PDB file of C-alpha atoms and ligand atoms in Angstrom:
ATOM      1  CA  MET A   1      -1.610 -13.521 -16.478  1.00 89.00           C
ATOM      2  CA  GLN A   2       0.967 -12.830 -14.187  1.00 95.00           C
ATOM      3  CA  THR A   3       1.138 -14.104 -10.560  1.00 98.00           C
ATOM      4  CA  ILE A   4       2.123 -11.517  -8.003  1.00 98.00           C
ATOM      5  CA  LEU A   5       3.143 -12.976  -4.511  1.00 98.00           C
ATOM      6  CA  VAL A   6       2.133 -10.524  -1.635  1.00 98.00           C
ATOM      7  CA  THR A   7       3.858 -10.504   1.787  1.00 98.00           C
ATOM      8  CA  GLY A   8       1.781  -9.414   5.001  1.00 98.00           C
ATOM      9  CA  SER A   9      -1.683 -10.185   3.249  1.00 98.00           C
ATOM     10  CA  THR A  10      -3.587 -10.697   6.020  1.00 97.00           C
ATOM     11  CA  GLY A  11      -2.903  -6.902   7.547  1.00 97.00           C
ATOM     12  CA  ASN A  12      -4.656  -3.563   6.620  1.00 97.00           C
ATOM     13  CA  LEU A  13      -2.399  -2.815   3.154  1.00 98.00           C
ATOM     14  CA  GLY A  14      -2.104  -6.528   2.283  1.00 98.00           C
ATOM     15  CA  ARG A  15      -5.543  -7.122   2.457  1.00 97.00           C
ATOM     16  CA  ALA A  16      -6.274  -4.393   0.293  1.00 98.00           C
ATOM     17  CA  VAL A  17      -3.673  -5.247  -2.452  1.00 98.00           C
ATOM     18  CA  VAL A  18      -4.709  -9.047  -2.939  1.00 98.00           C
ATOM     19  CA  ALA A  19      -8.125  -7.768  -3.502  1.00 97.00           C
ATOM     20  CA  ALA A  20      -7.209  -5.077  -5.774  1.00 98.00           C
ATOM     21  CA  LEU A  21      -4.870  -7.256  -7.791  1.00 98.00           C
ATOM     22  CA  ALA A  22      -6.857 -10.378  -7.768  1.00 97.00           C
ATOM     23  CA  THR A  23     -10.211  -7.975  -8.912  1.00 96.00           C
ATOM     24  CA  GLY A  24      -7.550  -6.363 -11.517  1.00 96.00           C
ATOM     25  CA  GLY A  25      -6.988 -10.054 -13.212  1.00 95.00           C
ATOM     26  CA  PHE A  26      -3.920 -10.828 -11.513  1.00 97.00           C
ATOM     27  CA  GLN A  27      -3.321 -14.655 -10.166  1.00 97.00           C
ATOM     28  CA  VAL A  28      -2.637 -13.746  -6.748  1.00 98.00           C
ATOM     29  CA  ARG A  29      -0.589 -15.739  -4.110  1.00 98.00           C
ATOM     30  CA  ALA A  30      -0.999 -14.293  -0.318  1.00 98.00           C
ATOM     31  CA  ALA A  31       1.557 -15.106   1.638  1.00 98.00           C
ATOM     32  CA  ALA A  32       1.020 -15.196   5.775  1.00 97.00           C
ATOM     33  CA  ARG A  33       2.120 -16.276   8.818  1.00 97.00           C
ATOM     34  CA  ASP A  34      -1.122 -18.300   9.325  1.00 96.00           C
ATOM     35  CA  PRO A  35      -3.122 -19.011   5.893  1.00 93.00           C
ATOM     36  CA  GLY A  36      -5.977 -20.175   7.329  1.00 92.00           C
ATOM     37  CA  LYS A  37      -6.611 -16.561   8.272  1.00 91.00           C
ATOM     38  CA  LEU A  38      -7.189 -15.637   4.429  1.00 89.00           C
ATOM     39  CA  GLY A  39     -10.441 -17.542   3.982  1.00 85.00           C
ATOM     40  CA  SER A  40     -11.076 -18.278   0.138  1.00 86.00           C
ATOM     41  CA  HIS A  41     -11.070 -16.148  -2.366  1.00 89.00           C
ATOM     42  CA  PRO A  42     -10.970 -16.670  -6.626  1.00 89.00           C
ATOM     43  CA  GLY A  43      -7.943 -15.550  -7.453  1.00 93.00           C
ATOM     44  CA  VAL A  44      -6.331 -16.092  -4.767  1.00 96.00           C
ATOM     45  CA  GLU A  45      -3.922 -18.775  -3.327  1.00 96.00           C
ATOM     46  CA  PRO A  46      -3.166 -18.929  -0.099  1.00 97.00           C
ATOM     47  CA  VAL A  47       0.953 -19.900   0.833  1.00 97.00           C
ATOM     48  CA  ARG A  48       2.602 -20.116   4.121  1.00 98.00           C
ATOM     49  CA  PHE A  49       5.617 -17.481   4.303  1.00 98.00           C
ATOM     50  CA  VAL A  50       7.337 -16.033   7.831  1.00 98.00           C
ATOM     51  CA  TYR A  51      10.132 -13.963   7.240  1.00 98.00           C
ATOM     52  CA  GLU A  52      12.213 -15.315   9.947  1.00 98.00           C
ATOM     53  CA  GLN A  53      11.936 -19.161   8.214  1.00 98.00           C
ATOM     54  CA  PRO A  54      13.765 -19.191   5.205  1.00 97.00           C
ATOM     55  CA  ASP A  55      11.967 -22.722   4.392  1.00 98.00           C
ATOM     56  CA  THR A  56       9.193 -21.089   3.984  1.00 98.00           C
ATOM     57  CA  HIS A  57      10.323 -18.406   1.336  1.00 98.00           C
ATOM     58  CA  ALA A  58      11.255 -20.628  -1.696  1.00 98.00           C
ATOM     59  CA  PRO A  59       8.016 -22.759  -2.067  1.00 97.00           C
ATOM     60  CA  ALA A  60       6.511 -18.738  -2.240  1.00 98.00           C
ATOM     61  CA  LEU A  61       8.551 -17.378  -4.781  1.00 98.00           C
ATOM     62  CA  SER A  62       8.474 -20.315  -7.212  1.00 97.00           C
ATOM     63  CA  GLY A  63       6.638 -19.277 -10.502  1.00 96.00           C
ATOM     64  CA  VAL A  64       5.974 -16.019  -9.303  1.00 97.00           C
ATOM     65  CA  ASP A  65       6.077 -12.957 -11.785  1.00 98.00           C
ATOM     66  CA  GLY A  66       6.041  -9.905  -9.187  1.00 98.00           C
ATOM     67  CA  LEU A  67       6.607  -9.607  -5.753  1.00 98.00           C
ATOM     68  CA  PHE A  68       4.551  -7.012  -3.361  1.00 98.00           C
ATOM     69  CA  LEU A  69       6.741  -6.533  -0.474  1.00 98.00           C
ATOM     70  CA  ILE A  70       5.272  -5.617   3.328  1.00 98.00           C
ATOM     71  CA  ALA A  71       7.566  -5.641   6.151  1.00 98.00           C
ATOM     72  CA  PRO A  72       6.195  -6.364   9.765  1.00 98.00           C
ATOM     73  CA  PRO A  73       5.195  -2.850  11.233  1.00 96.00           C
ATOM     74  CA  LEU A  74       7.825  -1.143  13.293  1.00 96.00           C
ATOM     75  CA  ASP A  75      10.311  -3.514  12.961  1.00 97.00           C
ATOM     76  CA  PRO A  76      13.702  -2.441  13.476  1.00 97.00           C
ATOM     77  CA  GLU A  77      14.976  -5.717  11.975  1.00 97.00           C
ATOM     78  CA  ALA A  78      13.103  -5.156   8.448  1.00 98.00           C
ATOM     79  CA  ALA A  79      16.538  -5.259   6.475  1.00 98.00           C
ATOM     80  CA  ALA A  80      17.580  -8.520   8.122  1.00 98.00           C
ATOM     81  CA  LYS A  81      14.251  -9.856   7.353  1.00 98.00           C
ATOM     82  CA  LEU A  82      13.518  -8.400   3.591  1.00 98.00           C
ATOM     83  CA  ASN A  83      16.784  -8.087   2.203  1.00 98.00           C
ATOM     84  CA  PRO A  84      17.482 -12.460   2.056  1.00 98.00           C
ATOM     85  CA  VAL A  85      14.062 -12.404   0.280  1.00 98.00           C
ATOM     86  CA  ILE A  86      14.790  -9.834  -2.316  1.00 98.00           C
ATOM     87  CA  ASP A  87      17.856 -11.621  -3.140  1.00 98.00           C
ATOM     88  CA  LEU A  88      15.784 -14.991  -3.454  1.00 98.00           C
ATOM     89  CA  ALA A  89      13.821 -13.187  -5.670  1.00 98.00           C
ATOM     90  CA  ARG A  90      16.284 -12.224  -7.818  1.00 98.00           C
ATOM     91  CA  ARG A  91      17.734 -15.838  -8.278  1.00 97.00           C
ATOM     92  CA  SER A  92      14.192 -16.972  -8.538  1.00 97.00           C
ATOM     93  CA  GLY A  93      13.292 -15.208 -11.739  1.00 96.00           C
ATOM     94  CA  VAL A  94      11.092 -12.531 -10.107  1.00 98.00           C
ATOM     95  CA  ARG A  95      10.727 -10.000 -12.723  1.00 97.00           C
ATOM     96  CA  ARG A  96       9.378  -6.925 -10.583  1.00 98.00           C
ATOM     97  CA  VAL A  97       9.494  -6.028  -6.917  1.00 98.00           C
ATOM     98  CA  VAL A  98       7.036  -3.554  -5.402  1.00 98.00           C
ATOM     99  CA  LEU A  99       8.245  -2.475  -2.028  1.00 98.00           C
ATOM    100  CA  THR A 100       6.092  -0.982   0.473  1.00 98.00           C
ATOM    101  CA  SER A 101       8.121   1.861   2.808  1.00 98.00           C
ATOM    102  CA  ALA A 102       6.928   4.603   4.285  1.00 98.00           C
ATOM    103  CA  LEU A 103       6.783   8.644   3.409  1.00 98.00           C
ATOM    104  CA  GLY A 104      10.136  10.575   4.513  1.00 97.00           C
ATOM    105  CA  VAL A 105      12.211   7.299   4.731  1.00 97.00           C
ATOM    106  CA  ASP A 106      14.489   8.296   2.150  1.00 97.00           C
ATOM    107  CA  ALA A 107      15.426  11.309   4.329  1.00 95.00           C
ATOM    108  CA  VAL A 108      16.864   9.053   6.958  1.00 94.00           C
ATOM    109  CA  GLU A 109      19.749   6.732   5.735  1.00 96.00           C
ATOM    110  CA  GLU A 110      19.969   4.614   8.663  1.00 96.00           C
ATOM    111  CA  ALA A 111      15.716   4.153   8.982  1.00 96.00           C
ATOM    112  CA  PRO A 112      15.131   0.280   8.758  1.00 97.00           C
ATOM    113  CA  LEU A 113      12.982   0.229   5.772  1.00 98.00           C
ATOM    114  CA  ARG A 114      16.030   3.037   3.959  1.00 98.00           C
ATOM    115  CA  ARG A 115      18.419   0.099   4.249  1.00 98.00           C
ATOM    116  CA  VAL A 116      15.740  -2.271   2.410  1.00 98.00           C
ATOM    117  CA  GLU A 117      15.206   0.526  -0.401  1.00 98.00           C
ATOM    118  CA  ARG A 118      18.640   1.016  -0.802  1.00 98.00           C
ATOM    119  CA  HIS A 119      19.118  -2.890  -1.102  1.00 98.00           C
ATOM    120  CA  LEU A 120      16.462  -3.155  -3.706  1.00 98.00           C
ATOM    121  CA  MET A 121      18.071  -0.304  -5.836  1.00 98.00           C
ATOM    122  CA  ALA A 122      21.092  -2.465  -6.040  1.00 98.00           C
ATOM    123  CA  SER A 123      19.795  -5.646  -6.579  1.00 97.00           C
ATOM    124  CA  GLY A 124      19.494  -5.336 -10.282  1.00 96.00           C
ATOM    125  CA  LEU A 125      16.137  -5.928 -10.544  1.00 97.00           C
ATOM    126  CA  PRO A 126      13.387  -4.262 -11.584  1.00 97.00           C
ATOM    127  CA  PHE A 127      11.685  -2.362  -9.007  1.00 98.00           C
ATOM    128  CA  THR A 128       9.049   0.507  -7.529  1.00 98.00           C
ATOM    129  CA  ILE A 129       9.059   1.509  -4.143  1.00 98.00           C
ATOM    130  CA  LEU A 130       5.759   3.083  -2.771  1.00 98.00           C
ATOM    131  CA  ARG A 131       6.249   5.354   0.369  1.00 98.00           C
ATOM    132  CA  PRO A 132       2.836   6.194   1.811  1.00 98.00           C
ATOM    133  CA  ASN A 133       2.059   8.170   4.221  1.00 98.00           C
ATOM    134  CA  PHE A 134       0.173   7.326   7.527  1.00 98.00           C
ATOM    135  CA  PHE A 135      -2.414   4.911   6.565  1.00 98.00           C
ATOM    136  CA  MET A 136      -6.363   6.082   7.276  1.00 98.00           C
ATOM    137  CA  GLU A 137      -6.891   2.486   8.233  1.00 98.00           C
ATOM    138  CA  ASN A 138      -5.257   3.005  11.643  1.00 98.00           C
ATOM    139  CA  PHE A 139      -8.475   4.473  12.809  1.00 98.00           C
ATOM    140  CA  SER A 140     -10.978   1.888  11.487  1.00 97.00           C
ATOM    141  CA  THR A 141      -8.986  -1.583  11.661  1.00 95.00           C
ATOM    142  CA  GLY A 142      -5.470  -0.347  12.877  1.00 95.00           C
ATOM    143  CA  PHE A 143      -3.932  -0.156  16.247  1.00 95.00           C
ATOM    144  CA  LEU A 144      -6.294   3.278  16.664  1.00 96.00           C
ATOM    145  CA  ALA A 145      -9.403   1.548  16.102  1.00 96.00           C
ATOM    146  CA  PRO A 146      -9.800   0.564  20.006  1.00 95.00           C
ATOM    147  CA  MET A 147      -9.093   3.683  20.947  1.00 96.00           C
ATOM    148  CA  VAL A 148     -11.635   5.562  19.062  1.00 96.00           C
ATOM    149  CA  ARG A 149     -14.257   3.156  19.999  1.00 95.00           C
ATOM    150  CA  GLN A 150     -13.322   4.143  23.400  1.00 96.00           C
ATOM    151  CA  GLY A 151     -13.698   8.011  22.215  1.00 97.00           C
ATOM    152  CA  GLY A 152     -10.531   9.589  22.117  1.00 97.00           C
ATOM    153  CA  ILE A 153      -7.633   9.802  20.254  1.00 98.00           C
ATOM    154  CA  TRP A 154      -4.288   9.346  22.718  1.00 98.00           C
ATOM    155  CA  LEU A 155      -0.869  10.282  20.819  1.00 98.00           C
ATOM    156  CA  ALA A 156       2.095  12.339  20.848  1.00 98.00           C
ATOM    157  CA  ALA A 157       0.972  14.210  17.365  1.00 98.00           C
ATOM    158  CA  GLY A 158       1.119  17.616  18.814  1.00 98.00           C
ATOM    159  CA  ASP A 159      -0.817  19.918  16.458  1.00 98.00           C
ATOM    160  CA  GLY A 160       1.244  18.375  13.760  1.00 98.00           C
ATOM    161  CA  LYS A 161      -0.779  17.959  10.124  1.00 98.00           C
ATOM    162  CA  THR A 162      -0.644  14.574   8.346  1.00 98.00           C
ATOM    163  CA  SER A 163      -1.820  13.485   4.522  1.00 98.00           C
ATOM    164  CA  PHE A 164      -3.707  10.284   5.780  1.00 98.00           C
ATOM    165  CA  ILE A 165      -4.097   7.901   2.879  1.00 98.00           C
ATOM    166  CA  SER A 166      -6.238   4.933   2.283  1.00 98.00           C
ATOM    167  CA  VAL A 167      -4.846   1.646   1.466  1.00 98.00           C
ATOM    168  CA  GLU A 168      -7.214   1.395  -1.203  1.00 98.00           C
ATOM    169  CA  ASP A 169      -5.601   3.968  -3.150  1.00 98.00           C
ATOM    170  CA  ILE A 170      -2.239   2.293  -2.260  1.00 98.00           C
ATOM    171  CA  ALA A 171      -3.386  -0.700  -3.553  1.00 98.00           C
ATOM    172  CA  ALA A 172      -4.909   1.213  -6.736  1.00 98.00           C
ATOM    173  CA  VAL A 173      -1.330   2.196  -7.078  1.00 98.00           C
ATOM    174  CA  ALA A 174       0.109  -1.409  -6.519  1.00 98.00           C
ATOM    175  CA  VAL A 175      -2.031  -2.482  -9.627  1.00 98.00           C
ATOM    176  CA  ALA A 176      -1.496   0.531 -11.736  1.00 98.00           C
ATOM    177  CA  VAL A 177       2.418  -0.401 -11.236  1.00 98.00           C
ATOM    178  CA  PHE A 178       2.452  -3.852 -11.943  1.00 97.00           C
ATOM    179  CA  ARG A 179       0.257  -3.167 -15.625  1.00 96.00           C
ATOM    180  CA  LYS A 180       2.664  -0.772 -16.477  1.00 93.00           C
ATOM    181  CA  ASP A 181       5.511  -1.674 -18.925  1.00 89.00           C
ATOM    182  CA  SER A 182       7.787   1.374 -17.506  1.00 91.00           C
ATOM    183  CA  PRO A 183       6.545   2.224 -13.908  1.00 93.00           C
ATOM    184  CA  PRO A 184       8.197   5.001 -11.729  1.00 94.00           C
ATOM    185  CA  ARG A 185      10.898   3.704  -9.476  1.00 97.00           C
ATOM    186  CA  GLU A 186       9.684   5.799  -6.632  1.00 98.00           C
ATOM    187  CA  CYS A 187       6.332   6.671  -5.592  1.00 98.00           C
ATOM    188  CA  ASN A 188       5.566   9.035  -2.542  1.00 98.00           C
ATOM    189  CA  LEU A 189       1.940   8.087  -1.457  1.00 98.00           C
ATOM    190  CA  THR A 190      -0.438  10.986   0.436  1.00 98.00           C
ATOM    191  CA  GLY A 191      -4.229  11.796   0.651  1.00 98.00           C
ATOM    192  CA  PRO A 192      -5.044  14.999  -0.754  1.00 98.00           C
ATOM    193  CA  GLU A 193      -5.459  16.955   2.388  1.00 98.00           C
ATOM    194  CA  ALA A 194      -3.223  17.551   5.695  1.00 98.00           C
ATOM    195  CA  LEU A 195      -5.130  17.076   9.009  1.00 98.00           C
ATOM    196  CA  ASP A 196      -4.206  17.363  12.778  1.00 98.00           C
ATOM    197  CA  HIS A 197      -5.762  14.804  14.838  1.00 98.00           C
ATOM    198  CA  ALA A 198      -7.992  17.473  16.691  1.00 98.00           C
ATOM    199  CA  GLU A 199      -9.655  17.708  12.686  1.00 98.00           C
ATOM    200  CA  VAL A 200      -9.305  14.127  12.338  1.00 98.00           C
ATOM    201  CA  ALA A 201     -11.460  13.567  16.009  1.00 98.00           C
ATOM    202  CA  ALA A 202     -13.850  16.070  14.681  1.00 98.00           C
ATOM    203  CA  ILE A 203     -14.615  14.454  11.505  1.00 98.00           C
ATOM    204  CA  LEU A 204     -15.127  10.872  13.438  1.00 97.00           C
ATOM    205  CA  SER A 205     -17.259  12.633  15.919  1.00 97.00           C
ATOM    206  CA  ARG A 206     -19.830  13.962  13.180  1.00 96.00           C
ATOM    207  CA  VAL A 207     -19.534  10.618  10.985  1.00 96.00           C
ATOM    208  CA  THR A 208     -20.308   8.495  14.096  1.00 94.00           C
ATOM    209  CA  GLY A 209     -22.686  10.761  16.221  1.00 94.00           C
ATOM    210  CA  ARG A 210     -20.275  10.197  19.179  1.00 94.00           C
ATOM    211  CA  SER A 211     -17.963  12.726  20.804  1.00 97.00           C
ATOM    212  CA  ILE A 212     -14.124  11.543  20.063  1.00 97.00           C
ATOM    213  CA  THR A 213     -11.671  13.875  21.380  1.00 98.00           C
ATOM    214  CA  TYR A 214      -8.178  14.269  20.592  1.00 98.00           C
ATOM    215  CA  HIS A 215      -5.759  13.902  23.566  1.00 98.00           C
ATOM    216  CA  ALA A 216      -2.367  15.234  22.932  1.00 98.00           C
ATOM    217  CA  LEU A 217       0.378  13.310  25.000  1.00 98.00           C
ATOM    218  CA  THR A 218       3.588  13.712  25.913  1.00 98.00           C
ATOM    219  CA  GLU A 219       6.317  11.467  23.620  1.00 98.00           C
ATOM    220  CA  GLU A 220       6.708   9.457  27.361  1.00 98.00           C
ATOM    221  CA  GLN A 221       2.924   9.105  27.955  1.00 98.00           C
ATOM    222  CA  MET A 222       2.506   7.953  24.873  1.00 98.00           C
ATOM    223  CA  LEU A 223       5.470   5.372  24.683  1.00 98.00           C
ATOM    224  CA  GLU A 224       4.298   3.990  28.004  1.00 98.00           C
ATOM    225  CA  ASN A 225       1.116   3.332  26.518  1.00 97.00           C
ATOM    226  CA  PHE A 226       2.513   1.279  23.779  1.00 96.00           C
ATOM    227  CA  ARG A 227       5.033  -0.622  26.513  1.00 97.00           C
ATOM    228  CA  ARG A 228       1.583  -1.229  28.084  1.00 96.00           C
ATOM    229  CA  ALA A 229       0.153  -2.523  25.255  1.00 94.00           C
ATOM    230  CA  GLY A 230       2.854  -5.141  24.807  1.00 95.00           C
ATOM    231  CA  LEU A 231       5.046  -3.434  22.177  1.00 96.00           C
ATOM    232  CA  PRO A 232       8.569  -4.610  22.280  1.00 96.00           C
ATOM    233  CA  GLU A 233      11.112  -1.845  23.067  1.00 97.00           C
ATOM    234  CA  GLY A 234      12.445  -1.965  19.083  1.00 97.00           C
ATOM    235  CA  ALA A 235       8.894  -1.353  18.176  1.00 97.00           C
ATOM    236  CA  VAL A 236       8.061   1.470  20.755  1.00 97.00           C
ATOM    237  CA  GLN A 237      11.527   3.795  19.690  1.00 97.00           C
ATOM    238  CA  TYR A 238      10.559   2.976  16.143  1.00 96.00           C
ATOM    239  CA  ALA A 239       7.091   4.596  16.572  1.00 96.00           C
ATOM    240  CA  ALA A 240       8.704   7.429  18.920  1.00 97.00           C
ATOM    241  CA  ASN A 241      10.599   8.645  15.744  1.00 96.00           C
ATOM    242  CA  LEU A 242       7.196   8.666  13.806  1.00 96.00           C
ATOM    243  CA  TYR A 243       5.662  10.748  15.929  1.00 98.00           C
ATOM    244  CA  ARG A 244       8.527  13.059  16.310  1.00 97.00           C
ATOM    245  CA  ALA A 245       8.532  13.294  12.581  1.00 97.00           C
ATOM    246  CA  VAL A 246       4.550  14.342  12.847  1.00 98.00           C
ATOM    247  CA  ARG A 247       5.115  17.050  15.281  1.00 98.00           C
ATOM    248  CA  ALA A 248       7.845  18.103  13.198  1.00 97.00           C
ATOM    249  CA  GLY A 249       5.535  18.832  10.315  1.00 97.00           C
ATOM    250  CA  HIS A 250       7.017  16.143   8.155  1.00 97.00           C
ATOM    251  CA  ALA A 251       3.830  14.058   7.552  1.00 98.00           C
ATOM    252  CA  ALA A 252       1.853  17.096   6.195  1.00 98.00           C
ATOM    253  CA  ARG A 253       3.137  16.832   2.557  1.00 98.00           C
ATOM    254  CA  ILE A 254       0.949  16.468  -0.426  1.00 98.00           C
ATOM    255  CA  THR A 255       1.915  14.503  -3.302  1.00 98.00           C
ATOM    256  CA  PRO A 256      -0.096  13.961  -6.629  1.00 98.00           C
ATOM    257  CA  ASP A 257       1.376  10.484  -7.325  1.00 98.00           C
ATOM    258  CA  VAL A 258      -1.454   8.540  -6.655  1.00 98.00           C
ATOM    259  CA  GLU A 259      -3.408  10.098  -9.046  1.00 98.00           C
ATOM    260  CA  GLN A 260      -0.653   9.935 -11.511  1.00 98.00           C
ATOM    261  CA  VAL A 261       0.150   6.521 -11.316  1.00 98.00           C
ATOM    262  CA  SER A 262      -3.398   5.174 -10.800  1.00 97.00           C
ATOM    263  CA  GLY A 263      -5.559   7.719 -12.709  1.00 97.00           C
ATOM    264  CA  ARG A 264      -7.877   8.074  -9.637  1.00 97.00           C
ATOM    265  CA  LYS A 265      -7.980  10.860  -6.922  1.00 98.00           C
ATOM    266  CA  PRO A 266      -6.840   9.832  -3.395  1.00 98.00           C
ATOM    267  CA  MET A 267     -10.347   9.629  -0.965  1.00 98.00           C
ATOM    268  CA  THR A 268     -10.532  12.364   1.811  1.00 98.00           C
ATOM    269  CA  PHE A 269     -10.781  11.465   5.187  1.00 98.00           C
ATOM    270  CA  ARG A 270     -14.071  12.685   5.397  1.00 98.00           C
ATOM    271  CA  GLU A 271     -15.260   9.845   2.531  1.00 98.00           C
ATOM    272  CA  PHE A 272     -12.912   7.096   4.152  1.00 98.00           C
ATOM    273  CA  ALA A 273     -14.911   7.573   7.750  1.00 98.00           C
ATOM    274  CA  GLN A 274     -18.307   7.769   6.305  1.00 96.00           C
ATOM    275  CA  ARG A 275     -17.454   4.726   4.004  1.00 96.00           C
ATOM    276  CA  LYS A 276     -16.177   2.618   7.270  1.00 95.00           C
ATOM    277  CA  ALA A 277     -18.680   3.961   9.791  1.00 92.00           C
ATOM    278  CA  ALA A 278     -19.293   0.568  11.078  1.00 91.00           C
ATOM    279  CA  ALA A 279     -15.894  -0.091  12.413  1.00 90.00           C
ATOM    280  CA  TRP A 280     -16.884   2.416  15.255  1.00 91.00           C
ATOM    281  CA  ARG A 281     -20.204   1.042  16.410  1.00 83.00           C
TER     282      ARG A 281
HETATM  283  N1  LIG B   1       0.039   2.025   9.054  1.00 81.74           N
HETATM  284  C1  LIG B   1       0.458   2.860   9.053  1.00 81.74           C
HETATM  285  O1  LIG B   1      -0.293   3.963   9.002  1.00 81.74           O
HETATM  286  C2  LIG B   1       1.525   2.760   7.648  1.00 81.74           C
HETATM  287  C3  LIG B   1       2.254   3.677   7.306  1.00 81.74           C
HETATM  288  C4  LIG B   1       3.541   3.748   6.082  1.00 81.74           C
HETATM  289  C5  LIG B   1       4.042   2.471   5.900  1.00 81.74           C
HETATM  290  N2  LIG B   1       3.546   1.436   6.612  1.00 81.74           N
HETATM  291  C6  LIG B   1       3.971   0.042   6.348  1.00 81.74           C
HETATM  292  O2  LIG B   1       3.211  -0.591   5.527  1.00 81.74           O
HETATM  293  C7  LIG B   1       3.452  -2.259   5.953  1.00 81.74           C
HETATM  294  C8  LIG B   1       2.045  -2.771   6.474  1.00 81.74           C
HETATM  295  O3  LIG B   1       1.208  -1.987   7.507  1.00 81.74           O
HETATM  296  P1  LIG B   1       0.193  -2.569   7.957  1.00 81.74           P
HETATM  297  O4  LIG B   1      -0.616  -1.520   8.939  1.00 81.74           O
HETATM  298  O5  LIG B   1      -0.435  -3.092   7.242  1.00 81.74           O
HETATM  299  O6  LIG B   1       0.389  -3.479   8.738  1.00 81.74           O
HETATM  300  P2  LIG B   1      -0.786  -4.776   9.893  1.00 81.74           P
HETATM  301  O7  LIG B   1      -1.978  -4.695   9.452  1.00 81.74           O
HETATM  302  O8  LIG B   1       0.243  -4.738  11.278  1.00 81.74           O
HETATM  303  O9  LIG B   1       0.151  -5.890   9.160  1.00 81.74           O
HETATM  304  C9  LIG B   1       1.448  -6.476   9.174  1.00 81.74           C
HETATM  305  C10 LIG B   1       1.079  -8.015   8.177  1.00 81.74           C
HETATM  306  O10 LIG B   1       3.015  -8.427   8.035  1.00 81.74           O
HETATM  307  C11 LIG B   1       3.010 -10.174   8.819  1.00 81.74           C
HETATM  308  N3  LIG B   1       4.021 -10.418   9.480  1.00 81.74           N
HETATM  309  C12 LIG B   1       3.924  -9.640  10.775  1.00 81.74           C
HETATM  310  N4  LIG B   1       5.207 -10.109  10.842  1.00 81.74           N
HETATM  311  C13 LIG B   1       5.561 -11.363  10.166  1.00 81.74           C
HETATM  312  C14 LIG B   1       6.471 -12.302  10.026  1.00 81.74           C
HETATM  313  N5  LIG B   1       7.644 -12.076  10.882  1.00 81.74           N
HETATM  314  N6  LIG B   1       6.674 -13.054   8.800  1.00 81.74           N
HETATM  315  C15 LIG B   1       5.482 -12.284   8.300  1.00 81.74           C
HETATM  316  N7  LIG B   1       4.160 -11.948   8.022  1.00 81.74           N
HETATM  317  C16 LIG B   1       4.207 -10.998   9.070  1.00 81.74           C
HETATM  318  C17 LIG B   1       1.318  -9.785   9.650  1.00 81.74           C
HETATM  319  O11 LIG B   1       1.030 -11.109   9.388  1.00 81.74           O
HETATM  320  P3  LIG B   1      -0.153 -11.797  10.856  1.00 81.74           P
HETATM  321  O12 LIG B   1      -1.363 -11.657  10.280  1.00 81.74           O
HETATM  322  O13 LIG B   1       0.478 -13.269  10.986  1.00 81.74           O
HETATM  323  O14 LIG B   1       0.356 -10.943  12.417  1.00 81.74           O
HETATM  324  C18 LIG B   1       0.299  -8.962   8.683  1.00 81.74           C
HETATM  325  O15 LIG B   1       0.013  -9.690   7.690  1.00 81.74           O
HETATM  326  C19 LIG B   1       4.485  -2.284   7.274  1.00 81.74           C
HETATM  327  O16 LIG B   1       5.508  -2.429   6.973  1.00 81.74           O
HETATM  328  C20 LIG B   1       4.388  -0.525   7.431  1.00 81.74           C
HETATM  329  O17 LIG B   1       5.667   0.018   7.980  1.00 81.74           O
HETATM  330  C21 LIG B   1       2.095   1.371   7.625  1.00 81.74           C
END
């Protein structure tokens, strides 16, 4: 049985990947800054792991066959944190690294996650890079959930469309990649349709039976909100770049990769909202 180390395992994506790998027959080592957050699940061994604390890396990687790497979100220092872990994974005998990047990152060479992609490609390790679009779960358990519960979505997304994807579909791709002998090296992962935020708000309104409205902010208004919420300036500027790409239409692209790699059709936003309706009660 393969053992896979999953970093960021307490987050939106990490939790889904840990659950999918464990039910898919893998032994999972769930890496977390606070392993106490994880609870106890069959086939899952929690381990302490902090990017800024190198002494936590070798014990987490010891005896591991595969590494599913998740960067801290909106982190301009992603390369400084992840690249040494990739180097240690090679020295520790890890046989495959699956990196979570983000859709469109390969078009921006100076992007923090692109610098991690480049390092992994040059590492000599077998790898797969997953580039998902914005997660649907941002609305249910992520940074947009409190807004939705208040009855609004306040963002500088303009009327740009986004092919949102569920973390469950990304996790299904992760399982398929670790099962295959020759998985693809790069997957651009999207949902099956592109929606603007007014359309998202309309679906959430119908599913919850409440009025949820999209408020199109200027970039400066959105960044002020992020600063007021305590986001460090590097993360604020990172988020500004993401929503510039949305407004320019770069998040609207739809790819066939989820179904091609995992064999399942990615869920629609309506299916997601119906399944997660309890999140907004
Ligand atoms: N959200 C999206 O729409 C989206 C779209 C495309 C790509 N991505 C990428 O996907 C990744 C995961 O996103 P997410 O929404 O799942 O994020 P999330 O829910 O915020 O989870 C982030 C995870 O990283 C851990 N973490 C943060 N700082 C760490 C550190 N210094 N050392 C070790 N672990 C640390 C967190 O642990 P704690 O519980 O201890 O905080 C948490 O488990 C990010 O790299 C993001 O760039 C996200």
